[in-house]
CSV table of N, CA and C in Angstrom, one decimal:
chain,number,residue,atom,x,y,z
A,17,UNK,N,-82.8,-76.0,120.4
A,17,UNK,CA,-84.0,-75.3,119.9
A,17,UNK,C,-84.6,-76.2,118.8
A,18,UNK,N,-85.6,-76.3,118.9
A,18,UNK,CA,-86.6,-77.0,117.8
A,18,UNK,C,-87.8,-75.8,117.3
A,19,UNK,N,-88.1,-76.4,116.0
A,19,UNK,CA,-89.3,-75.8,115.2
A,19,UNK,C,-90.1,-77.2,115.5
A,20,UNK,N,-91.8,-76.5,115.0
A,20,UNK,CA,-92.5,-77.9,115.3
A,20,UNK,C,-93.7,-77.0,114.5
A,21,UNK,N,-93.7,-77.7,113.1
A,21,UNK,CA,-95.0,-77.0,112.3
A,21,UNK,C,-96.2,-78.1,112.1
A,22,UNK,N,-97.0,-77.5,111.8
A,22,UNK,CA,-98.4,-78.2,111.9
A,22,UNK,C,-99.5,-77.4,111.3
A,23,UNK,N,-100.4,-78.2,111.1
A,23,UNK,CA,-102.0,-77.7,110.0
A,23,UNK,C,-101.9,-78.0,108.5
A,24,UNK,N,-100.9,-78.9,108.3
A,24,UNK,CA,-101.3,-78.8,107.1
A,24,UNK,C,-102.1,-79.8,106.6
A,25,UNK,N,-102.4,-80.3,105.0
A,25,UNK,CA,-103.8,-81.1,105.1
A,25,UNK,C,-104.4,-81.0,103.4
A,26,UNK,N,-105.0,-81.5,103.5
A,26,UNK,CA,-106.2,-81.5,102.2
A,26,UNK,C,-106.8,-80.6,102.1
A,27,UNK,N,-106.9,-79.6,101.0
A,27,UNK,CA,-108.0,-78.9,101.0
A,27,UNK,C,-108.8,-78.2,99.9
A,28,UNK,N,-110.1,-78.7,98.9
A,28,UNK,CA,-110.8,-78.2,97.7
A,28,UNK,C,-109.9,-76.5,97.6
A,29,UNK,N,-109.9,-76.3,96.1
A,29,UNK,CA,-109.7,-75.1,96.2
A,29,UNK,C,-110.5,-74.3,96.8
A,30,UNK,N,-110.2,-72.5,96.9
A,30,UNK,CA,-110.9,-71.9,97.4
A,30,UNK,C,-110.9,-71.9,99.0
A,31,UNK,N,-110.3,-73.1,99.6
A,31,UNK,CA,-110.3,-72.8,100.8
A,31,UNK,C,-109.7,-72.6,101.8
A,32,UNK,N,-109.7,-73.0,103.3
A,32,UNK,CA,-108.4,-72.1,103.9
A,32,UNK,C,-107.7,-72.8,104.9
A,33,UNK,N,-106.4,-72.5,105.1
A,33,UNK,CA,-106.0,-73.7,106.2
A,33,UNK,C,-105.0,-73.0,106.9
A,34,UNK,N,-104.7,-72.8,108.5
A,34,UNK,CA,-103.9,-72.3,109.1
A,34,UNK,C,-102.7,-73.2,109.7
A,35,UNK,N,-101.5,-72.8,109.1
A,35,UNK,CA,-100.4,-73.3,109.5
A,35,UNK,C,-99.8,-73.0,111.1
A,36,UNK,N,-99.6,-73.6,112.1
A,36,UNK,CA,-98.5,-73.0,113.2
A,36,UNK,C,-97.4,-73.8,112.8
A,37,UNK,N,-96.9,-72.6,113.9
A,37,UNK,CA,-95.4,-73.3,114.2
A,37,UNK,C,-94.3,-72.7,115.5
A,38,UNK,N,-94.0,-73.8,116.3
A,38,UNK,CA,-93.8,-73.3,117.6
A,38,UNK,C,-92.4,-73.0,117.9
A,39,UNK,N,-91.7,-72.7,118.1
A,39,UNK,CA,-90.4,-72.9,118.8
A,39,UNK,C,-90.2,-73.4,120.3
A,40,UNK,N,-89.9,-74.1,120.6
A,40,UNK,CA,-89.3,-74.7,122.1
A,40,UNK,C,-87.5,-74.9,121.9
A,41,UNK,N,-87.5,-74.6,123.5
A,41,UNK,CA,-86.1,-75.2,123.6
A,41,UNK,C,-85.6,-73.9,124.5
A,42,UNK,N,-84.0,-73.7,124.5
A,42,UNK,CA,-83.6,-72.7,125.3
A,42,UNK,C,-83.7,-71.6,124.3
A,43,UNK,N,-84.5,-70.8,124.9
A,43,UNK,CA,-84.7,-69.1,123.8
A,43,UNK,C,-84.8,-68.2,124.5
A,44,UNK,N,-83.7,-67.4,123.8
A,44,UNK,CA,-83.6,-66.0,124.6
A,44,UNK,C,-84.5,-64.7,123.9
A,45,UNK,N,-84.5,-65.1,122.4
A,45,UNK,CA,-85.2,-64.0,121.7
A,45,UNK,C,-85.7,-64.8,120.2
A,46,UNK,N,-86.5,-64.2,119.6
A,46,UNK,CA,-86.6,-65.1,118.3
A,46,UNK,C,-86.9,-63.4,117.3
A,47,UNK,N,-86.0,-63.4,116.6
A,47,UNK,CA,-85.9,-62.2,115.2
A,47,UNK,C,-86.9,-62.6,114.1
A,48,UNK,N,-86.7,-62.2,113.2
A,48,UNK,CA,-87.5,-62.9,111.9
A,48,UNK,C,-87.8,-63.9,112.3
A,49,UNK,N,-89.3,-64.5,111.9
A,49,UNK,CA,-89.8,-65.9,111.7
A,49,UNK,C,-90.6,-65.6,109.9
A,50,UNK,N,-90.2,-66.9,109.2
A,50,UNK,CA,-91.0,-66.7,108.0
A,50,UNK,C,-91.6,-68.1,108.0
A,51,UNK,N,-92.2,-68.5,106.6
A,51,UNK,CA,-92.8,-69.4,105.8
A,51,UNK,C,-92.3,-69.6,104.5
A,52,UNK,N,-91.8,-70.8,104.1
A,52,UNK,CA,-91.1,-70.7,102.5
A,52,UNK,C,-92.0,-72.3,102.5
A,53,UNK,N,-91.8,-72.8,101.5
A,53,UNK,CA,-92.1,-73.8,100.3
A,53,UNK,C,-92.2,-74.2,99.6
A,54,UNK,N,-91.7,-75.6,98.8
A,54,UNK,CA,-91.7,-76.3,98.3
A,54,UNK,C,-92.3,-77.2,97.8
A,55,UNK,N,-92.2,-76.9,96.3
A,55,UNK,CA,-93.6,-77.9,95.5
A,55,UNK,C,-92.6,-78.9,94.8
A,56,UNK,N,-92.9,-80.1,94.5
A,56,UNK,CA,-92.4,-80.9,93.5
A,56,UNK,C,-91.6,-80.5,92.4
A,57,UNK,N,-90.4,-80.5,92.0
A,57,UNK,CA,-89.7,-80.2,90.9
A,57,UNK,C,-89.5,-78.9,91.4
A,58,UNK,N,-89.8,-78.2,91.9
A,58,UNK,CA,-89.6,-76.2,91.7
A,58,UNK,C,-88.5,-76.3,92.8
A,59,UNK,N,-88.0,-75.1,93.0
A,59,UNK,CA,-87.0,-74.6,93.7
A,59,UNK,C,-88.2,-73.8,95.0
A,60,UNK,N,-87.6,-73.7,96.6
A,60,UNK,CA,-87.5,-73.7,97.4
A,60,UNK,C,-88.7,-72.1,97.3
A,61,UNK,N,-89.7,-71.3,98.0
A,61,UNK,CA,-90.0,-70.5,97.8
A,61,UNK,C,-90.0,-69.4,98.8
A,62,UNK,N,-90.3,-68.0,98.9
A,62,UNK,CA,-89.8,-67.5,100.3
A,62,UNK,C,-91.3,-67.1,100.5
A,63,UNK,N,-92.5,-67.5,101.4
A,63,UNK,CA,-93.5,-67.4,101.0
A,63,UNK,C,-93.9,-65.8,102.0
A,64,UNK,N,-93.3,-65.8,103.4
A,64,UNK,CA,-93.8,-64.8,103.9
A,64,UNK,C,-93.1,-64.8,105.3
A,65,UNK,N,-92.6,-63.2,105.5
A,65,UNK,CA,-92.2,-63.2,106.5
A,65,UNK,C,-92.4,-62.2,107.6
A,66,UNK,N,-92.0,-62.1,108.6
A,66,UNK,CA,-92.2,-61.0,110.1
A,66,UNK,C,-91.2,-60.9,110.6
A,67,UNK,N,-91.2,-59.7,111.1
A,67,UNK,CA,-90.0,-59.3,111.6
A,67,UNK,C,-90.4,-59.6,113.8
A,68,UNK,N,-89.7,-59.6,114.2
A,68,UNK,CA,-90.1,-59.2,115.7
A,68,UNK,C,-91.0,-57.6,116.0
A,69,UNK,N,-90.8,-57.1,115.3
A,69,UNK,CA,-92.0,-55.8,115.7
A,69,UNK,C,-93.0,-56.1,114.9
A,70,UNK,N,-93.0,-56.7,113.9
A,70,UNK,CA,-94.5,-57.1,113.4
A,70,UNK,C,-94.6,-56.6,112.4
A,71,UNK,N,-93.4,-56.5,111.5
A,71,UNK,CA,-93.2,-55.8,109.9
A,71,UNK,C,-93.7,-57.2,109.1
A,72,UNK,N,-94.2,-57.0,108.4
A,72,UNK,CA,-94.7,-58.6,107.1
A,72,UNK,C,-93.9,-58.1,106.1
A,73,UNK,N,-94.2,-59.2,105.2
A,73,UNK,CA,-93.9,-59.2,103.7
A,73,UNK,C,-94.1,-60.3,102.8
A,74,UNK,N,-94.7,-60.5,102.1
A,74,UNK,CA,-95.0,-61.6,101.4
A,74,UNK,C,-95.0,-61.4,99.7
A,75,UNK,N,-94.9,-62.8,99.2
A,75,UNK,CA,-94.5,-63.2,98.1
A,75,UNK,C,-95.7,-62.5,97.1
A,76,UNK,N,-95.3,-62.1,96.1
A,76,UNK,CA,-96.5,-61.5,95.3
A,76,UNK,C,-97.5,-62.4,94.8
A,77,UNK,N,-97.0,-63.6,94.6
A,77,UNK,CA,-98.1,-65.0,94.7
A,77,UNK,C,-99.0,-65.1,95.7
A,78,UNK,N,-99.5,-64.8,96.7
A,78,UNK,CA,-99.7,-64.7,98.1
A,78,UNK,C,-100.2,-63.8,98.5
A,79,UNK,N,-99.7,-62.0,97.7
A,79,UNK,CA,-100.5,-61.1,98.6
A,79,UNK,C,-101.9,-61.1,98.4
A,80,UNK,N,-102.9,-61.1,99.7
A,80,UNK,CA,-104.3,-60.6,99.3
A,80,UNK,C,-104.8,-61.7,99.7
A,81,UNK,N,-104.1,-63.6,99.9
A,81,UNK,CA,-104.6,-64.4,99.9
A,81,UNK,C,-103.4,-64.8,101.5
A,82,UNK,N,-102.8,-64.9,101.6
A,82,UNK,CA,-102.0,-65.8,102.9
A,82,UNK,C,-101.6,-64.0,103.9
A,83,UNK,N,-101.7,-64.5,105.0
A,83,UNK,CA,-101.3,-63.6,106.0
A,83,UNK,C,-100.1,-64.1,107.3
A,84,UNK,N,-99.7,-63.7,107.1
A,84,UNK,CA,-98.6,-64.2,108.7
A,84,UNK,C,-98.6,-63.3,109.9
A,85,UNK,N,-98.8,-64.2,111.0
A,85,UNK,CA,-98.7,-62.9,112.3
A,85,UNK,C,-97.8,-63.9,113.0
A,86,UNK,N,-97.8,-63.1,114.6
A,86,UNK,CA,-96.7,-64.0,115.4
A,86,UNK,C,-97.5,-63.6,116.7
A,87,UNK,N,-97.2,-64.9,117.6
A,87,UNK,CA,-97.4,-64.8,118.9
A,87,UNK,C,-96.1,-64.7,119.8
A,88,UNK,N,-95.6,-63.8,120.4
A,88,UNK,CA,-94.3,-63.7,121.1
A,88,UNK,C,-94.2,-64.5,122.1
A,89,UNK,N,-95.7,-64.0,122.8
A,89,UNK,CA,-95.8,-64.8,124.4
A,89,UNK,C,-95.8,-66.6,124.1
A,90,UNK,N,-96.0,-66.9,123.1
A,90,UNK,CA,-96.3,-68.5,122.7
A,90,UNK,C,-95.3,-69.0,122.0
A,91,UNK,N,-93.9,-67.8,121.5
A,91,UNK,CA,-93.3,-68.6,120.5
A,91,UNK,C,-93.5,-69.3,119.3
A,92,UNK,N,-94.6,-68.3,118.4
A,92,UNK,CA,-95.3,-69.1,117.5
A,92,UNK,C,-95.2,-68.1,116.2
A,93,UNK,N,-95.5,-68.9,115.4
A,93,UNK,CA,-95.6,-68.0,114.0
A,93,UNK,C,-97.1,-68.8,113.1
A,94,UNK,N,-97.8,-68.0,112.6
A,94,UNK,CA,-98.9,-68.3,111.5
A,94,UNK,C,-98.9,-68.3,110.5
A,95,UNK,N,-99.9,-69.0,109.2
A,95,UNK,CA,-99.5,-68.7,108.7
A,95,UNK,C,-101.3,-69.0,107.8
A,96,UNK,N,-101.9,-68.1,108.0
A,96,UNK,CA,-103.5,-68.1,107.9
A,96,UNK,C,-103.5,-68.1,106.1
A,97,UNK,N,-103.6,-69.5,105.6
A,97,UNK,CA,-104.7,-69.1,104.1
A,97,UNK,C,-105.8,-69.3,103.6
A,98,UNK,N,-105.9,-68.5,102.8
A,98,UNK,CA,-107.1,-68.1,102.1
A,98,UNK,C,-107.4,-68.3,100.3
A,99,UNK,N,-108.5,-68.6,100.2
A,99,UNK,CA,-108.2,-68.6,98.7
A,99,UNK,C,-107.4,-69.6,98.4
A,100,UNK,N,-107.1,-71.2,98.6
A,100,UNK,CA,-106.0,-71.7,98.0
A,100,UNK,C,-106.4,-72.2,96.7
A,101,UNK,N,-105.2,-72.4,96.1
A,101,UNK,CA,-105.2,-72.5,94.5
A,101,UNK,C,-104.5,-74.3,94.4
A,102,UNK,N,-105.1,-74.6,93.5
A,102,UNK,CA,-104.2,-75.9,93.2
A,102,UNK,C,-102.3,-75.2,93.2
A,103,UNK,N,-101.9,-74.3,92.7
A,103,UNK,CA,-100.2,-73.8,92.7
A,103,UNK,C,-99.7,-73.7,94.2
A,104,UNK,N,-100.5,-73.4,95.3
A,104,UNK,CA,-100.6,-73.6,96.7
A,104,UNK,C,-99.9,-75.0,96.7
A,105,UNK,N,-99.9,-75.9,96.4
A,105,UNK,CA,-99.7,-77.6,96.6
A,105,UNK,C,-97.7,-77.5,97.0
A,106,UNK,N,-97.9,-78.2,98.1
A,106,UNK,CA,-96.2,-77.6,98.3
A,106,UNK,C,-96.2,-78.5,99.9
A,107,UNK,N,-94.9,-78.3,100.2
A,107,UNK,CA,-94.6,-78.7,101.7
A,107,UNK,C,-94.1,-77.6,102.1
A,108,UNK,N,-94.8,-76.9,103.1
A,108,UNK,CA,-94.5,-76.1,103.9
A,108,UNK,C,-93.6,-75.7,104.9
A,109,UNK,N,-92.7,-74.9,105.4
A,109,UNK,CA,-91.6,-75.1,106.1
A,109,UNK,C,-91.9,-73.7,106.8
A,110,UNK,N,-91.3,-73.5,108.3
A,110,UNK,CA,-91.0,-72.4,108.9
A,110,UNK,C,-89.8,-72.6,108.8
A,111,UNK,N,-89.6,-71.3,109.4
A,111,UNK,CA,-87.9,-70.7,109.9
A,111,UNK,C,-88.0,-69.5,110.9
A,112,UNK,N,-87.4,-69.5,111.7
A,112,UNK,CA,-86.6,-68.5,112.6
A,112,UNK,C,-85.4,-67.9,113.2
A,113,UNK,N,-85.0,-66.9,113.4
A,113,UNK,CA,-83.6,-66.7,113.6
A,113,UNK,C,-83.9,-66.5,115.4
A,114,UNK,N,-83.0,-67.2,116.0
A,114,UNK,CA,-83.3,-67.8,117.0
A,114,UNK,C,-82.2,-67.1,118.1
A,115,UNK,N,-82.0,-66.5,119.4
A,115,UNK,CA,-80.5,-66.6,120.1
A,115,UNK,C,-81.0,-67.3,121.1
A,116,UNK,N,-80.1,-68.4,121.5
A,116,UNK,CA,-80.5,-68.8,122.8
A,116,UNK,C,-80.1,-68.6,124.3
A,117,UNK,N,-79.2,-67.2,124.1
A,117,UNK,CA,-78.8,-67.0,125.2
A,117,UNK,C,-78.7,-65.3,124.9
A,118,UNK,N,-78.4,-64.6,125.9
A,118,UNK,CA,-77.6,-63.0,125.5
A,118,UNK,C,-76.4,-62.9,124.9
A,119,UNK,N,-75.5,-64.0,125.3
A,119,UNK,CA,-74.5,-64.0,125.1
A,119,UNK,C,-74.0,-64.7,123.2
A,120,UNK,N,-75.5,-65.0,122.8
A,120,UNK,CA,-74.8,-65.7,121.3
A,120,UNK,C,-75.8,-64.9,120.4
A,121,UNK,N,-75.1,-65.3,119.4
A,121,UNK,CA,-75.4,-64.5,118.0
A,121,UNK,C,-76.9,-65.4,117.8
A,122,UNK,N,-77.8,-64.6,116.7
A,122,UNK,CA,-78.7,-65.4,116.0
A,122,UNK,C,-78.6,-66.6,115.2
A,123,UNK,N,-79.1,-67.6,115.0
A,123,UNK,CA,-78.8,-69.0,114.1
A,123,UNK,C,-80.1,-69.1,113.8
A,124,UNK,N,-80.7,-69.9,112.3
A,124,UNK,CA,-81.4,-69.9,111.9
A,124,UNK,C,-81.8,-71.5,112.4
A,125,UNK,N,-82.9,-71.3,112.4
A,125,UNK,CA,-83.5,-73.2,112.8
A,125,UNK,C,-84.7,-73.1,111.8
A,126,UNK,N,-84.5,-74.4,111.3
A,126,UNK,CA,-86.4,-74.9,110.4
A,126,UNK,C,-87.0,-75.9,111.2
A,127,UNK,N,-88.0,-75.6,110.7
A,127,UNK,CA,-89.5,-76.6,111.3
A,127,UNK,C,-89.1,-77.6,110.2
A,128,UNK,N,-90.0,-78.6,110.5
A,128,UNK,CA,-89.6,-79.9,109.6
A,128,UNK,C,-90.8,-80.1,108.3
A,129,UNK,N,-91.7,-79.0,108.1
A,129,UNK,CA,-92.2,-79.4,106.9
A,129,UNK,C,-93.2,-80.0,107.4
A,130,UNK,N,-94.3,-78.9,106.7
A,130,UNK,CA,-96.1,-79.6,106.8
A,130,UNK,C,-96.3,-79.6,105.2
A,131,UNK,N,-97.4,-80.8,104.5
A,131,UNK,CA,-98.1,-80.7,103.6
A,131,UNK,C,-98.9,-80.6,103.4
A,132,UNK,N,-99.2,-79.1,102.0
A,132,UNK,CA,-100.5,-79.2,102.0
A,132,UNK,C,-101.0,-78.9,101.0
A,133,UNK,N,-101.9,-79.7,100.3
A,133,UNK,CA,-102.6,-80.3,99.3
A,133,UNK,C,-103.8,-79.6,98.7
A,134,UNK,N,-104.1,-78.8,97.7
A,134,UNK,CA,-105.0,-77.8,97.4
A,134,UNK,C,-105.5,-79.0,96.0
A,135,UNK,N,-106.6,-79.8,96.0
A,135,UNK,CA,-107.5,-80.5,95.0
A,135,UNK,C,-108.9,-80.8,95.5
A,136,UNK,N,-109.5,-81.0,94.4
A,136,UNK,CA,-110.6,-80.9,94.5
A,136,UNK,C,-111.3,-82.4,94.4
């Protein structure tokens, strides 16, 4: 099972940039998928997550400005923003808890990290 994230990029403040991120490989079901990130010097952040019925939750830095949805039939998770701020500036990461069979427990797998750059 692989993650495979993408969109990220350059972008003036104020503006918006959509992150995916796919899962391939053998998948039987995918549980939570989130978005966390990491900026230079700071510690690891938990930026927003979904459940498989489509429960959200996100970071109080974020609410009002970043949304997360999911696509089941595609294996995909979003990660739509809005409003970005220079404090936005970070490498971006997915996650999902993954089973790849009926028969196995959930394991968590990460995407490899998109960057993206909020300057003007």
């Amino acid at each position: 099972v692989q993650l495979q994230a993408s969109g990220g990029g350059l972008v003036q403040p104020g503006g918006s940039l959509r992150l995916s991120c796919v899962a391939r490989g053998s998948i039987f079901s995918i549980g939570a998928m989130s978005w966390t990130r990491q900026a230079p010097g700071k510690q690891r952040e938990l930026v927003a997550t979904i459940t498989s019925g489509g429960s959200t939750n996100a970071a109080d830095s974020v609410k009002g400005r970043f949304t997360i949805s999911r696509d089941n039939g595609k294996n995909t998770v979003y990660l739509q923003m809005n409003s970005l701020k220079p404090e936005d500036t970070a490498v971006y990461y997915c996650n999902a808890i993954i089973r790849s069979s009926f028969y196995s427990s959930g394991s968590t797998y990460w995407g490899q990290g998109t960057q993206v750059t909020v300057s003007s």
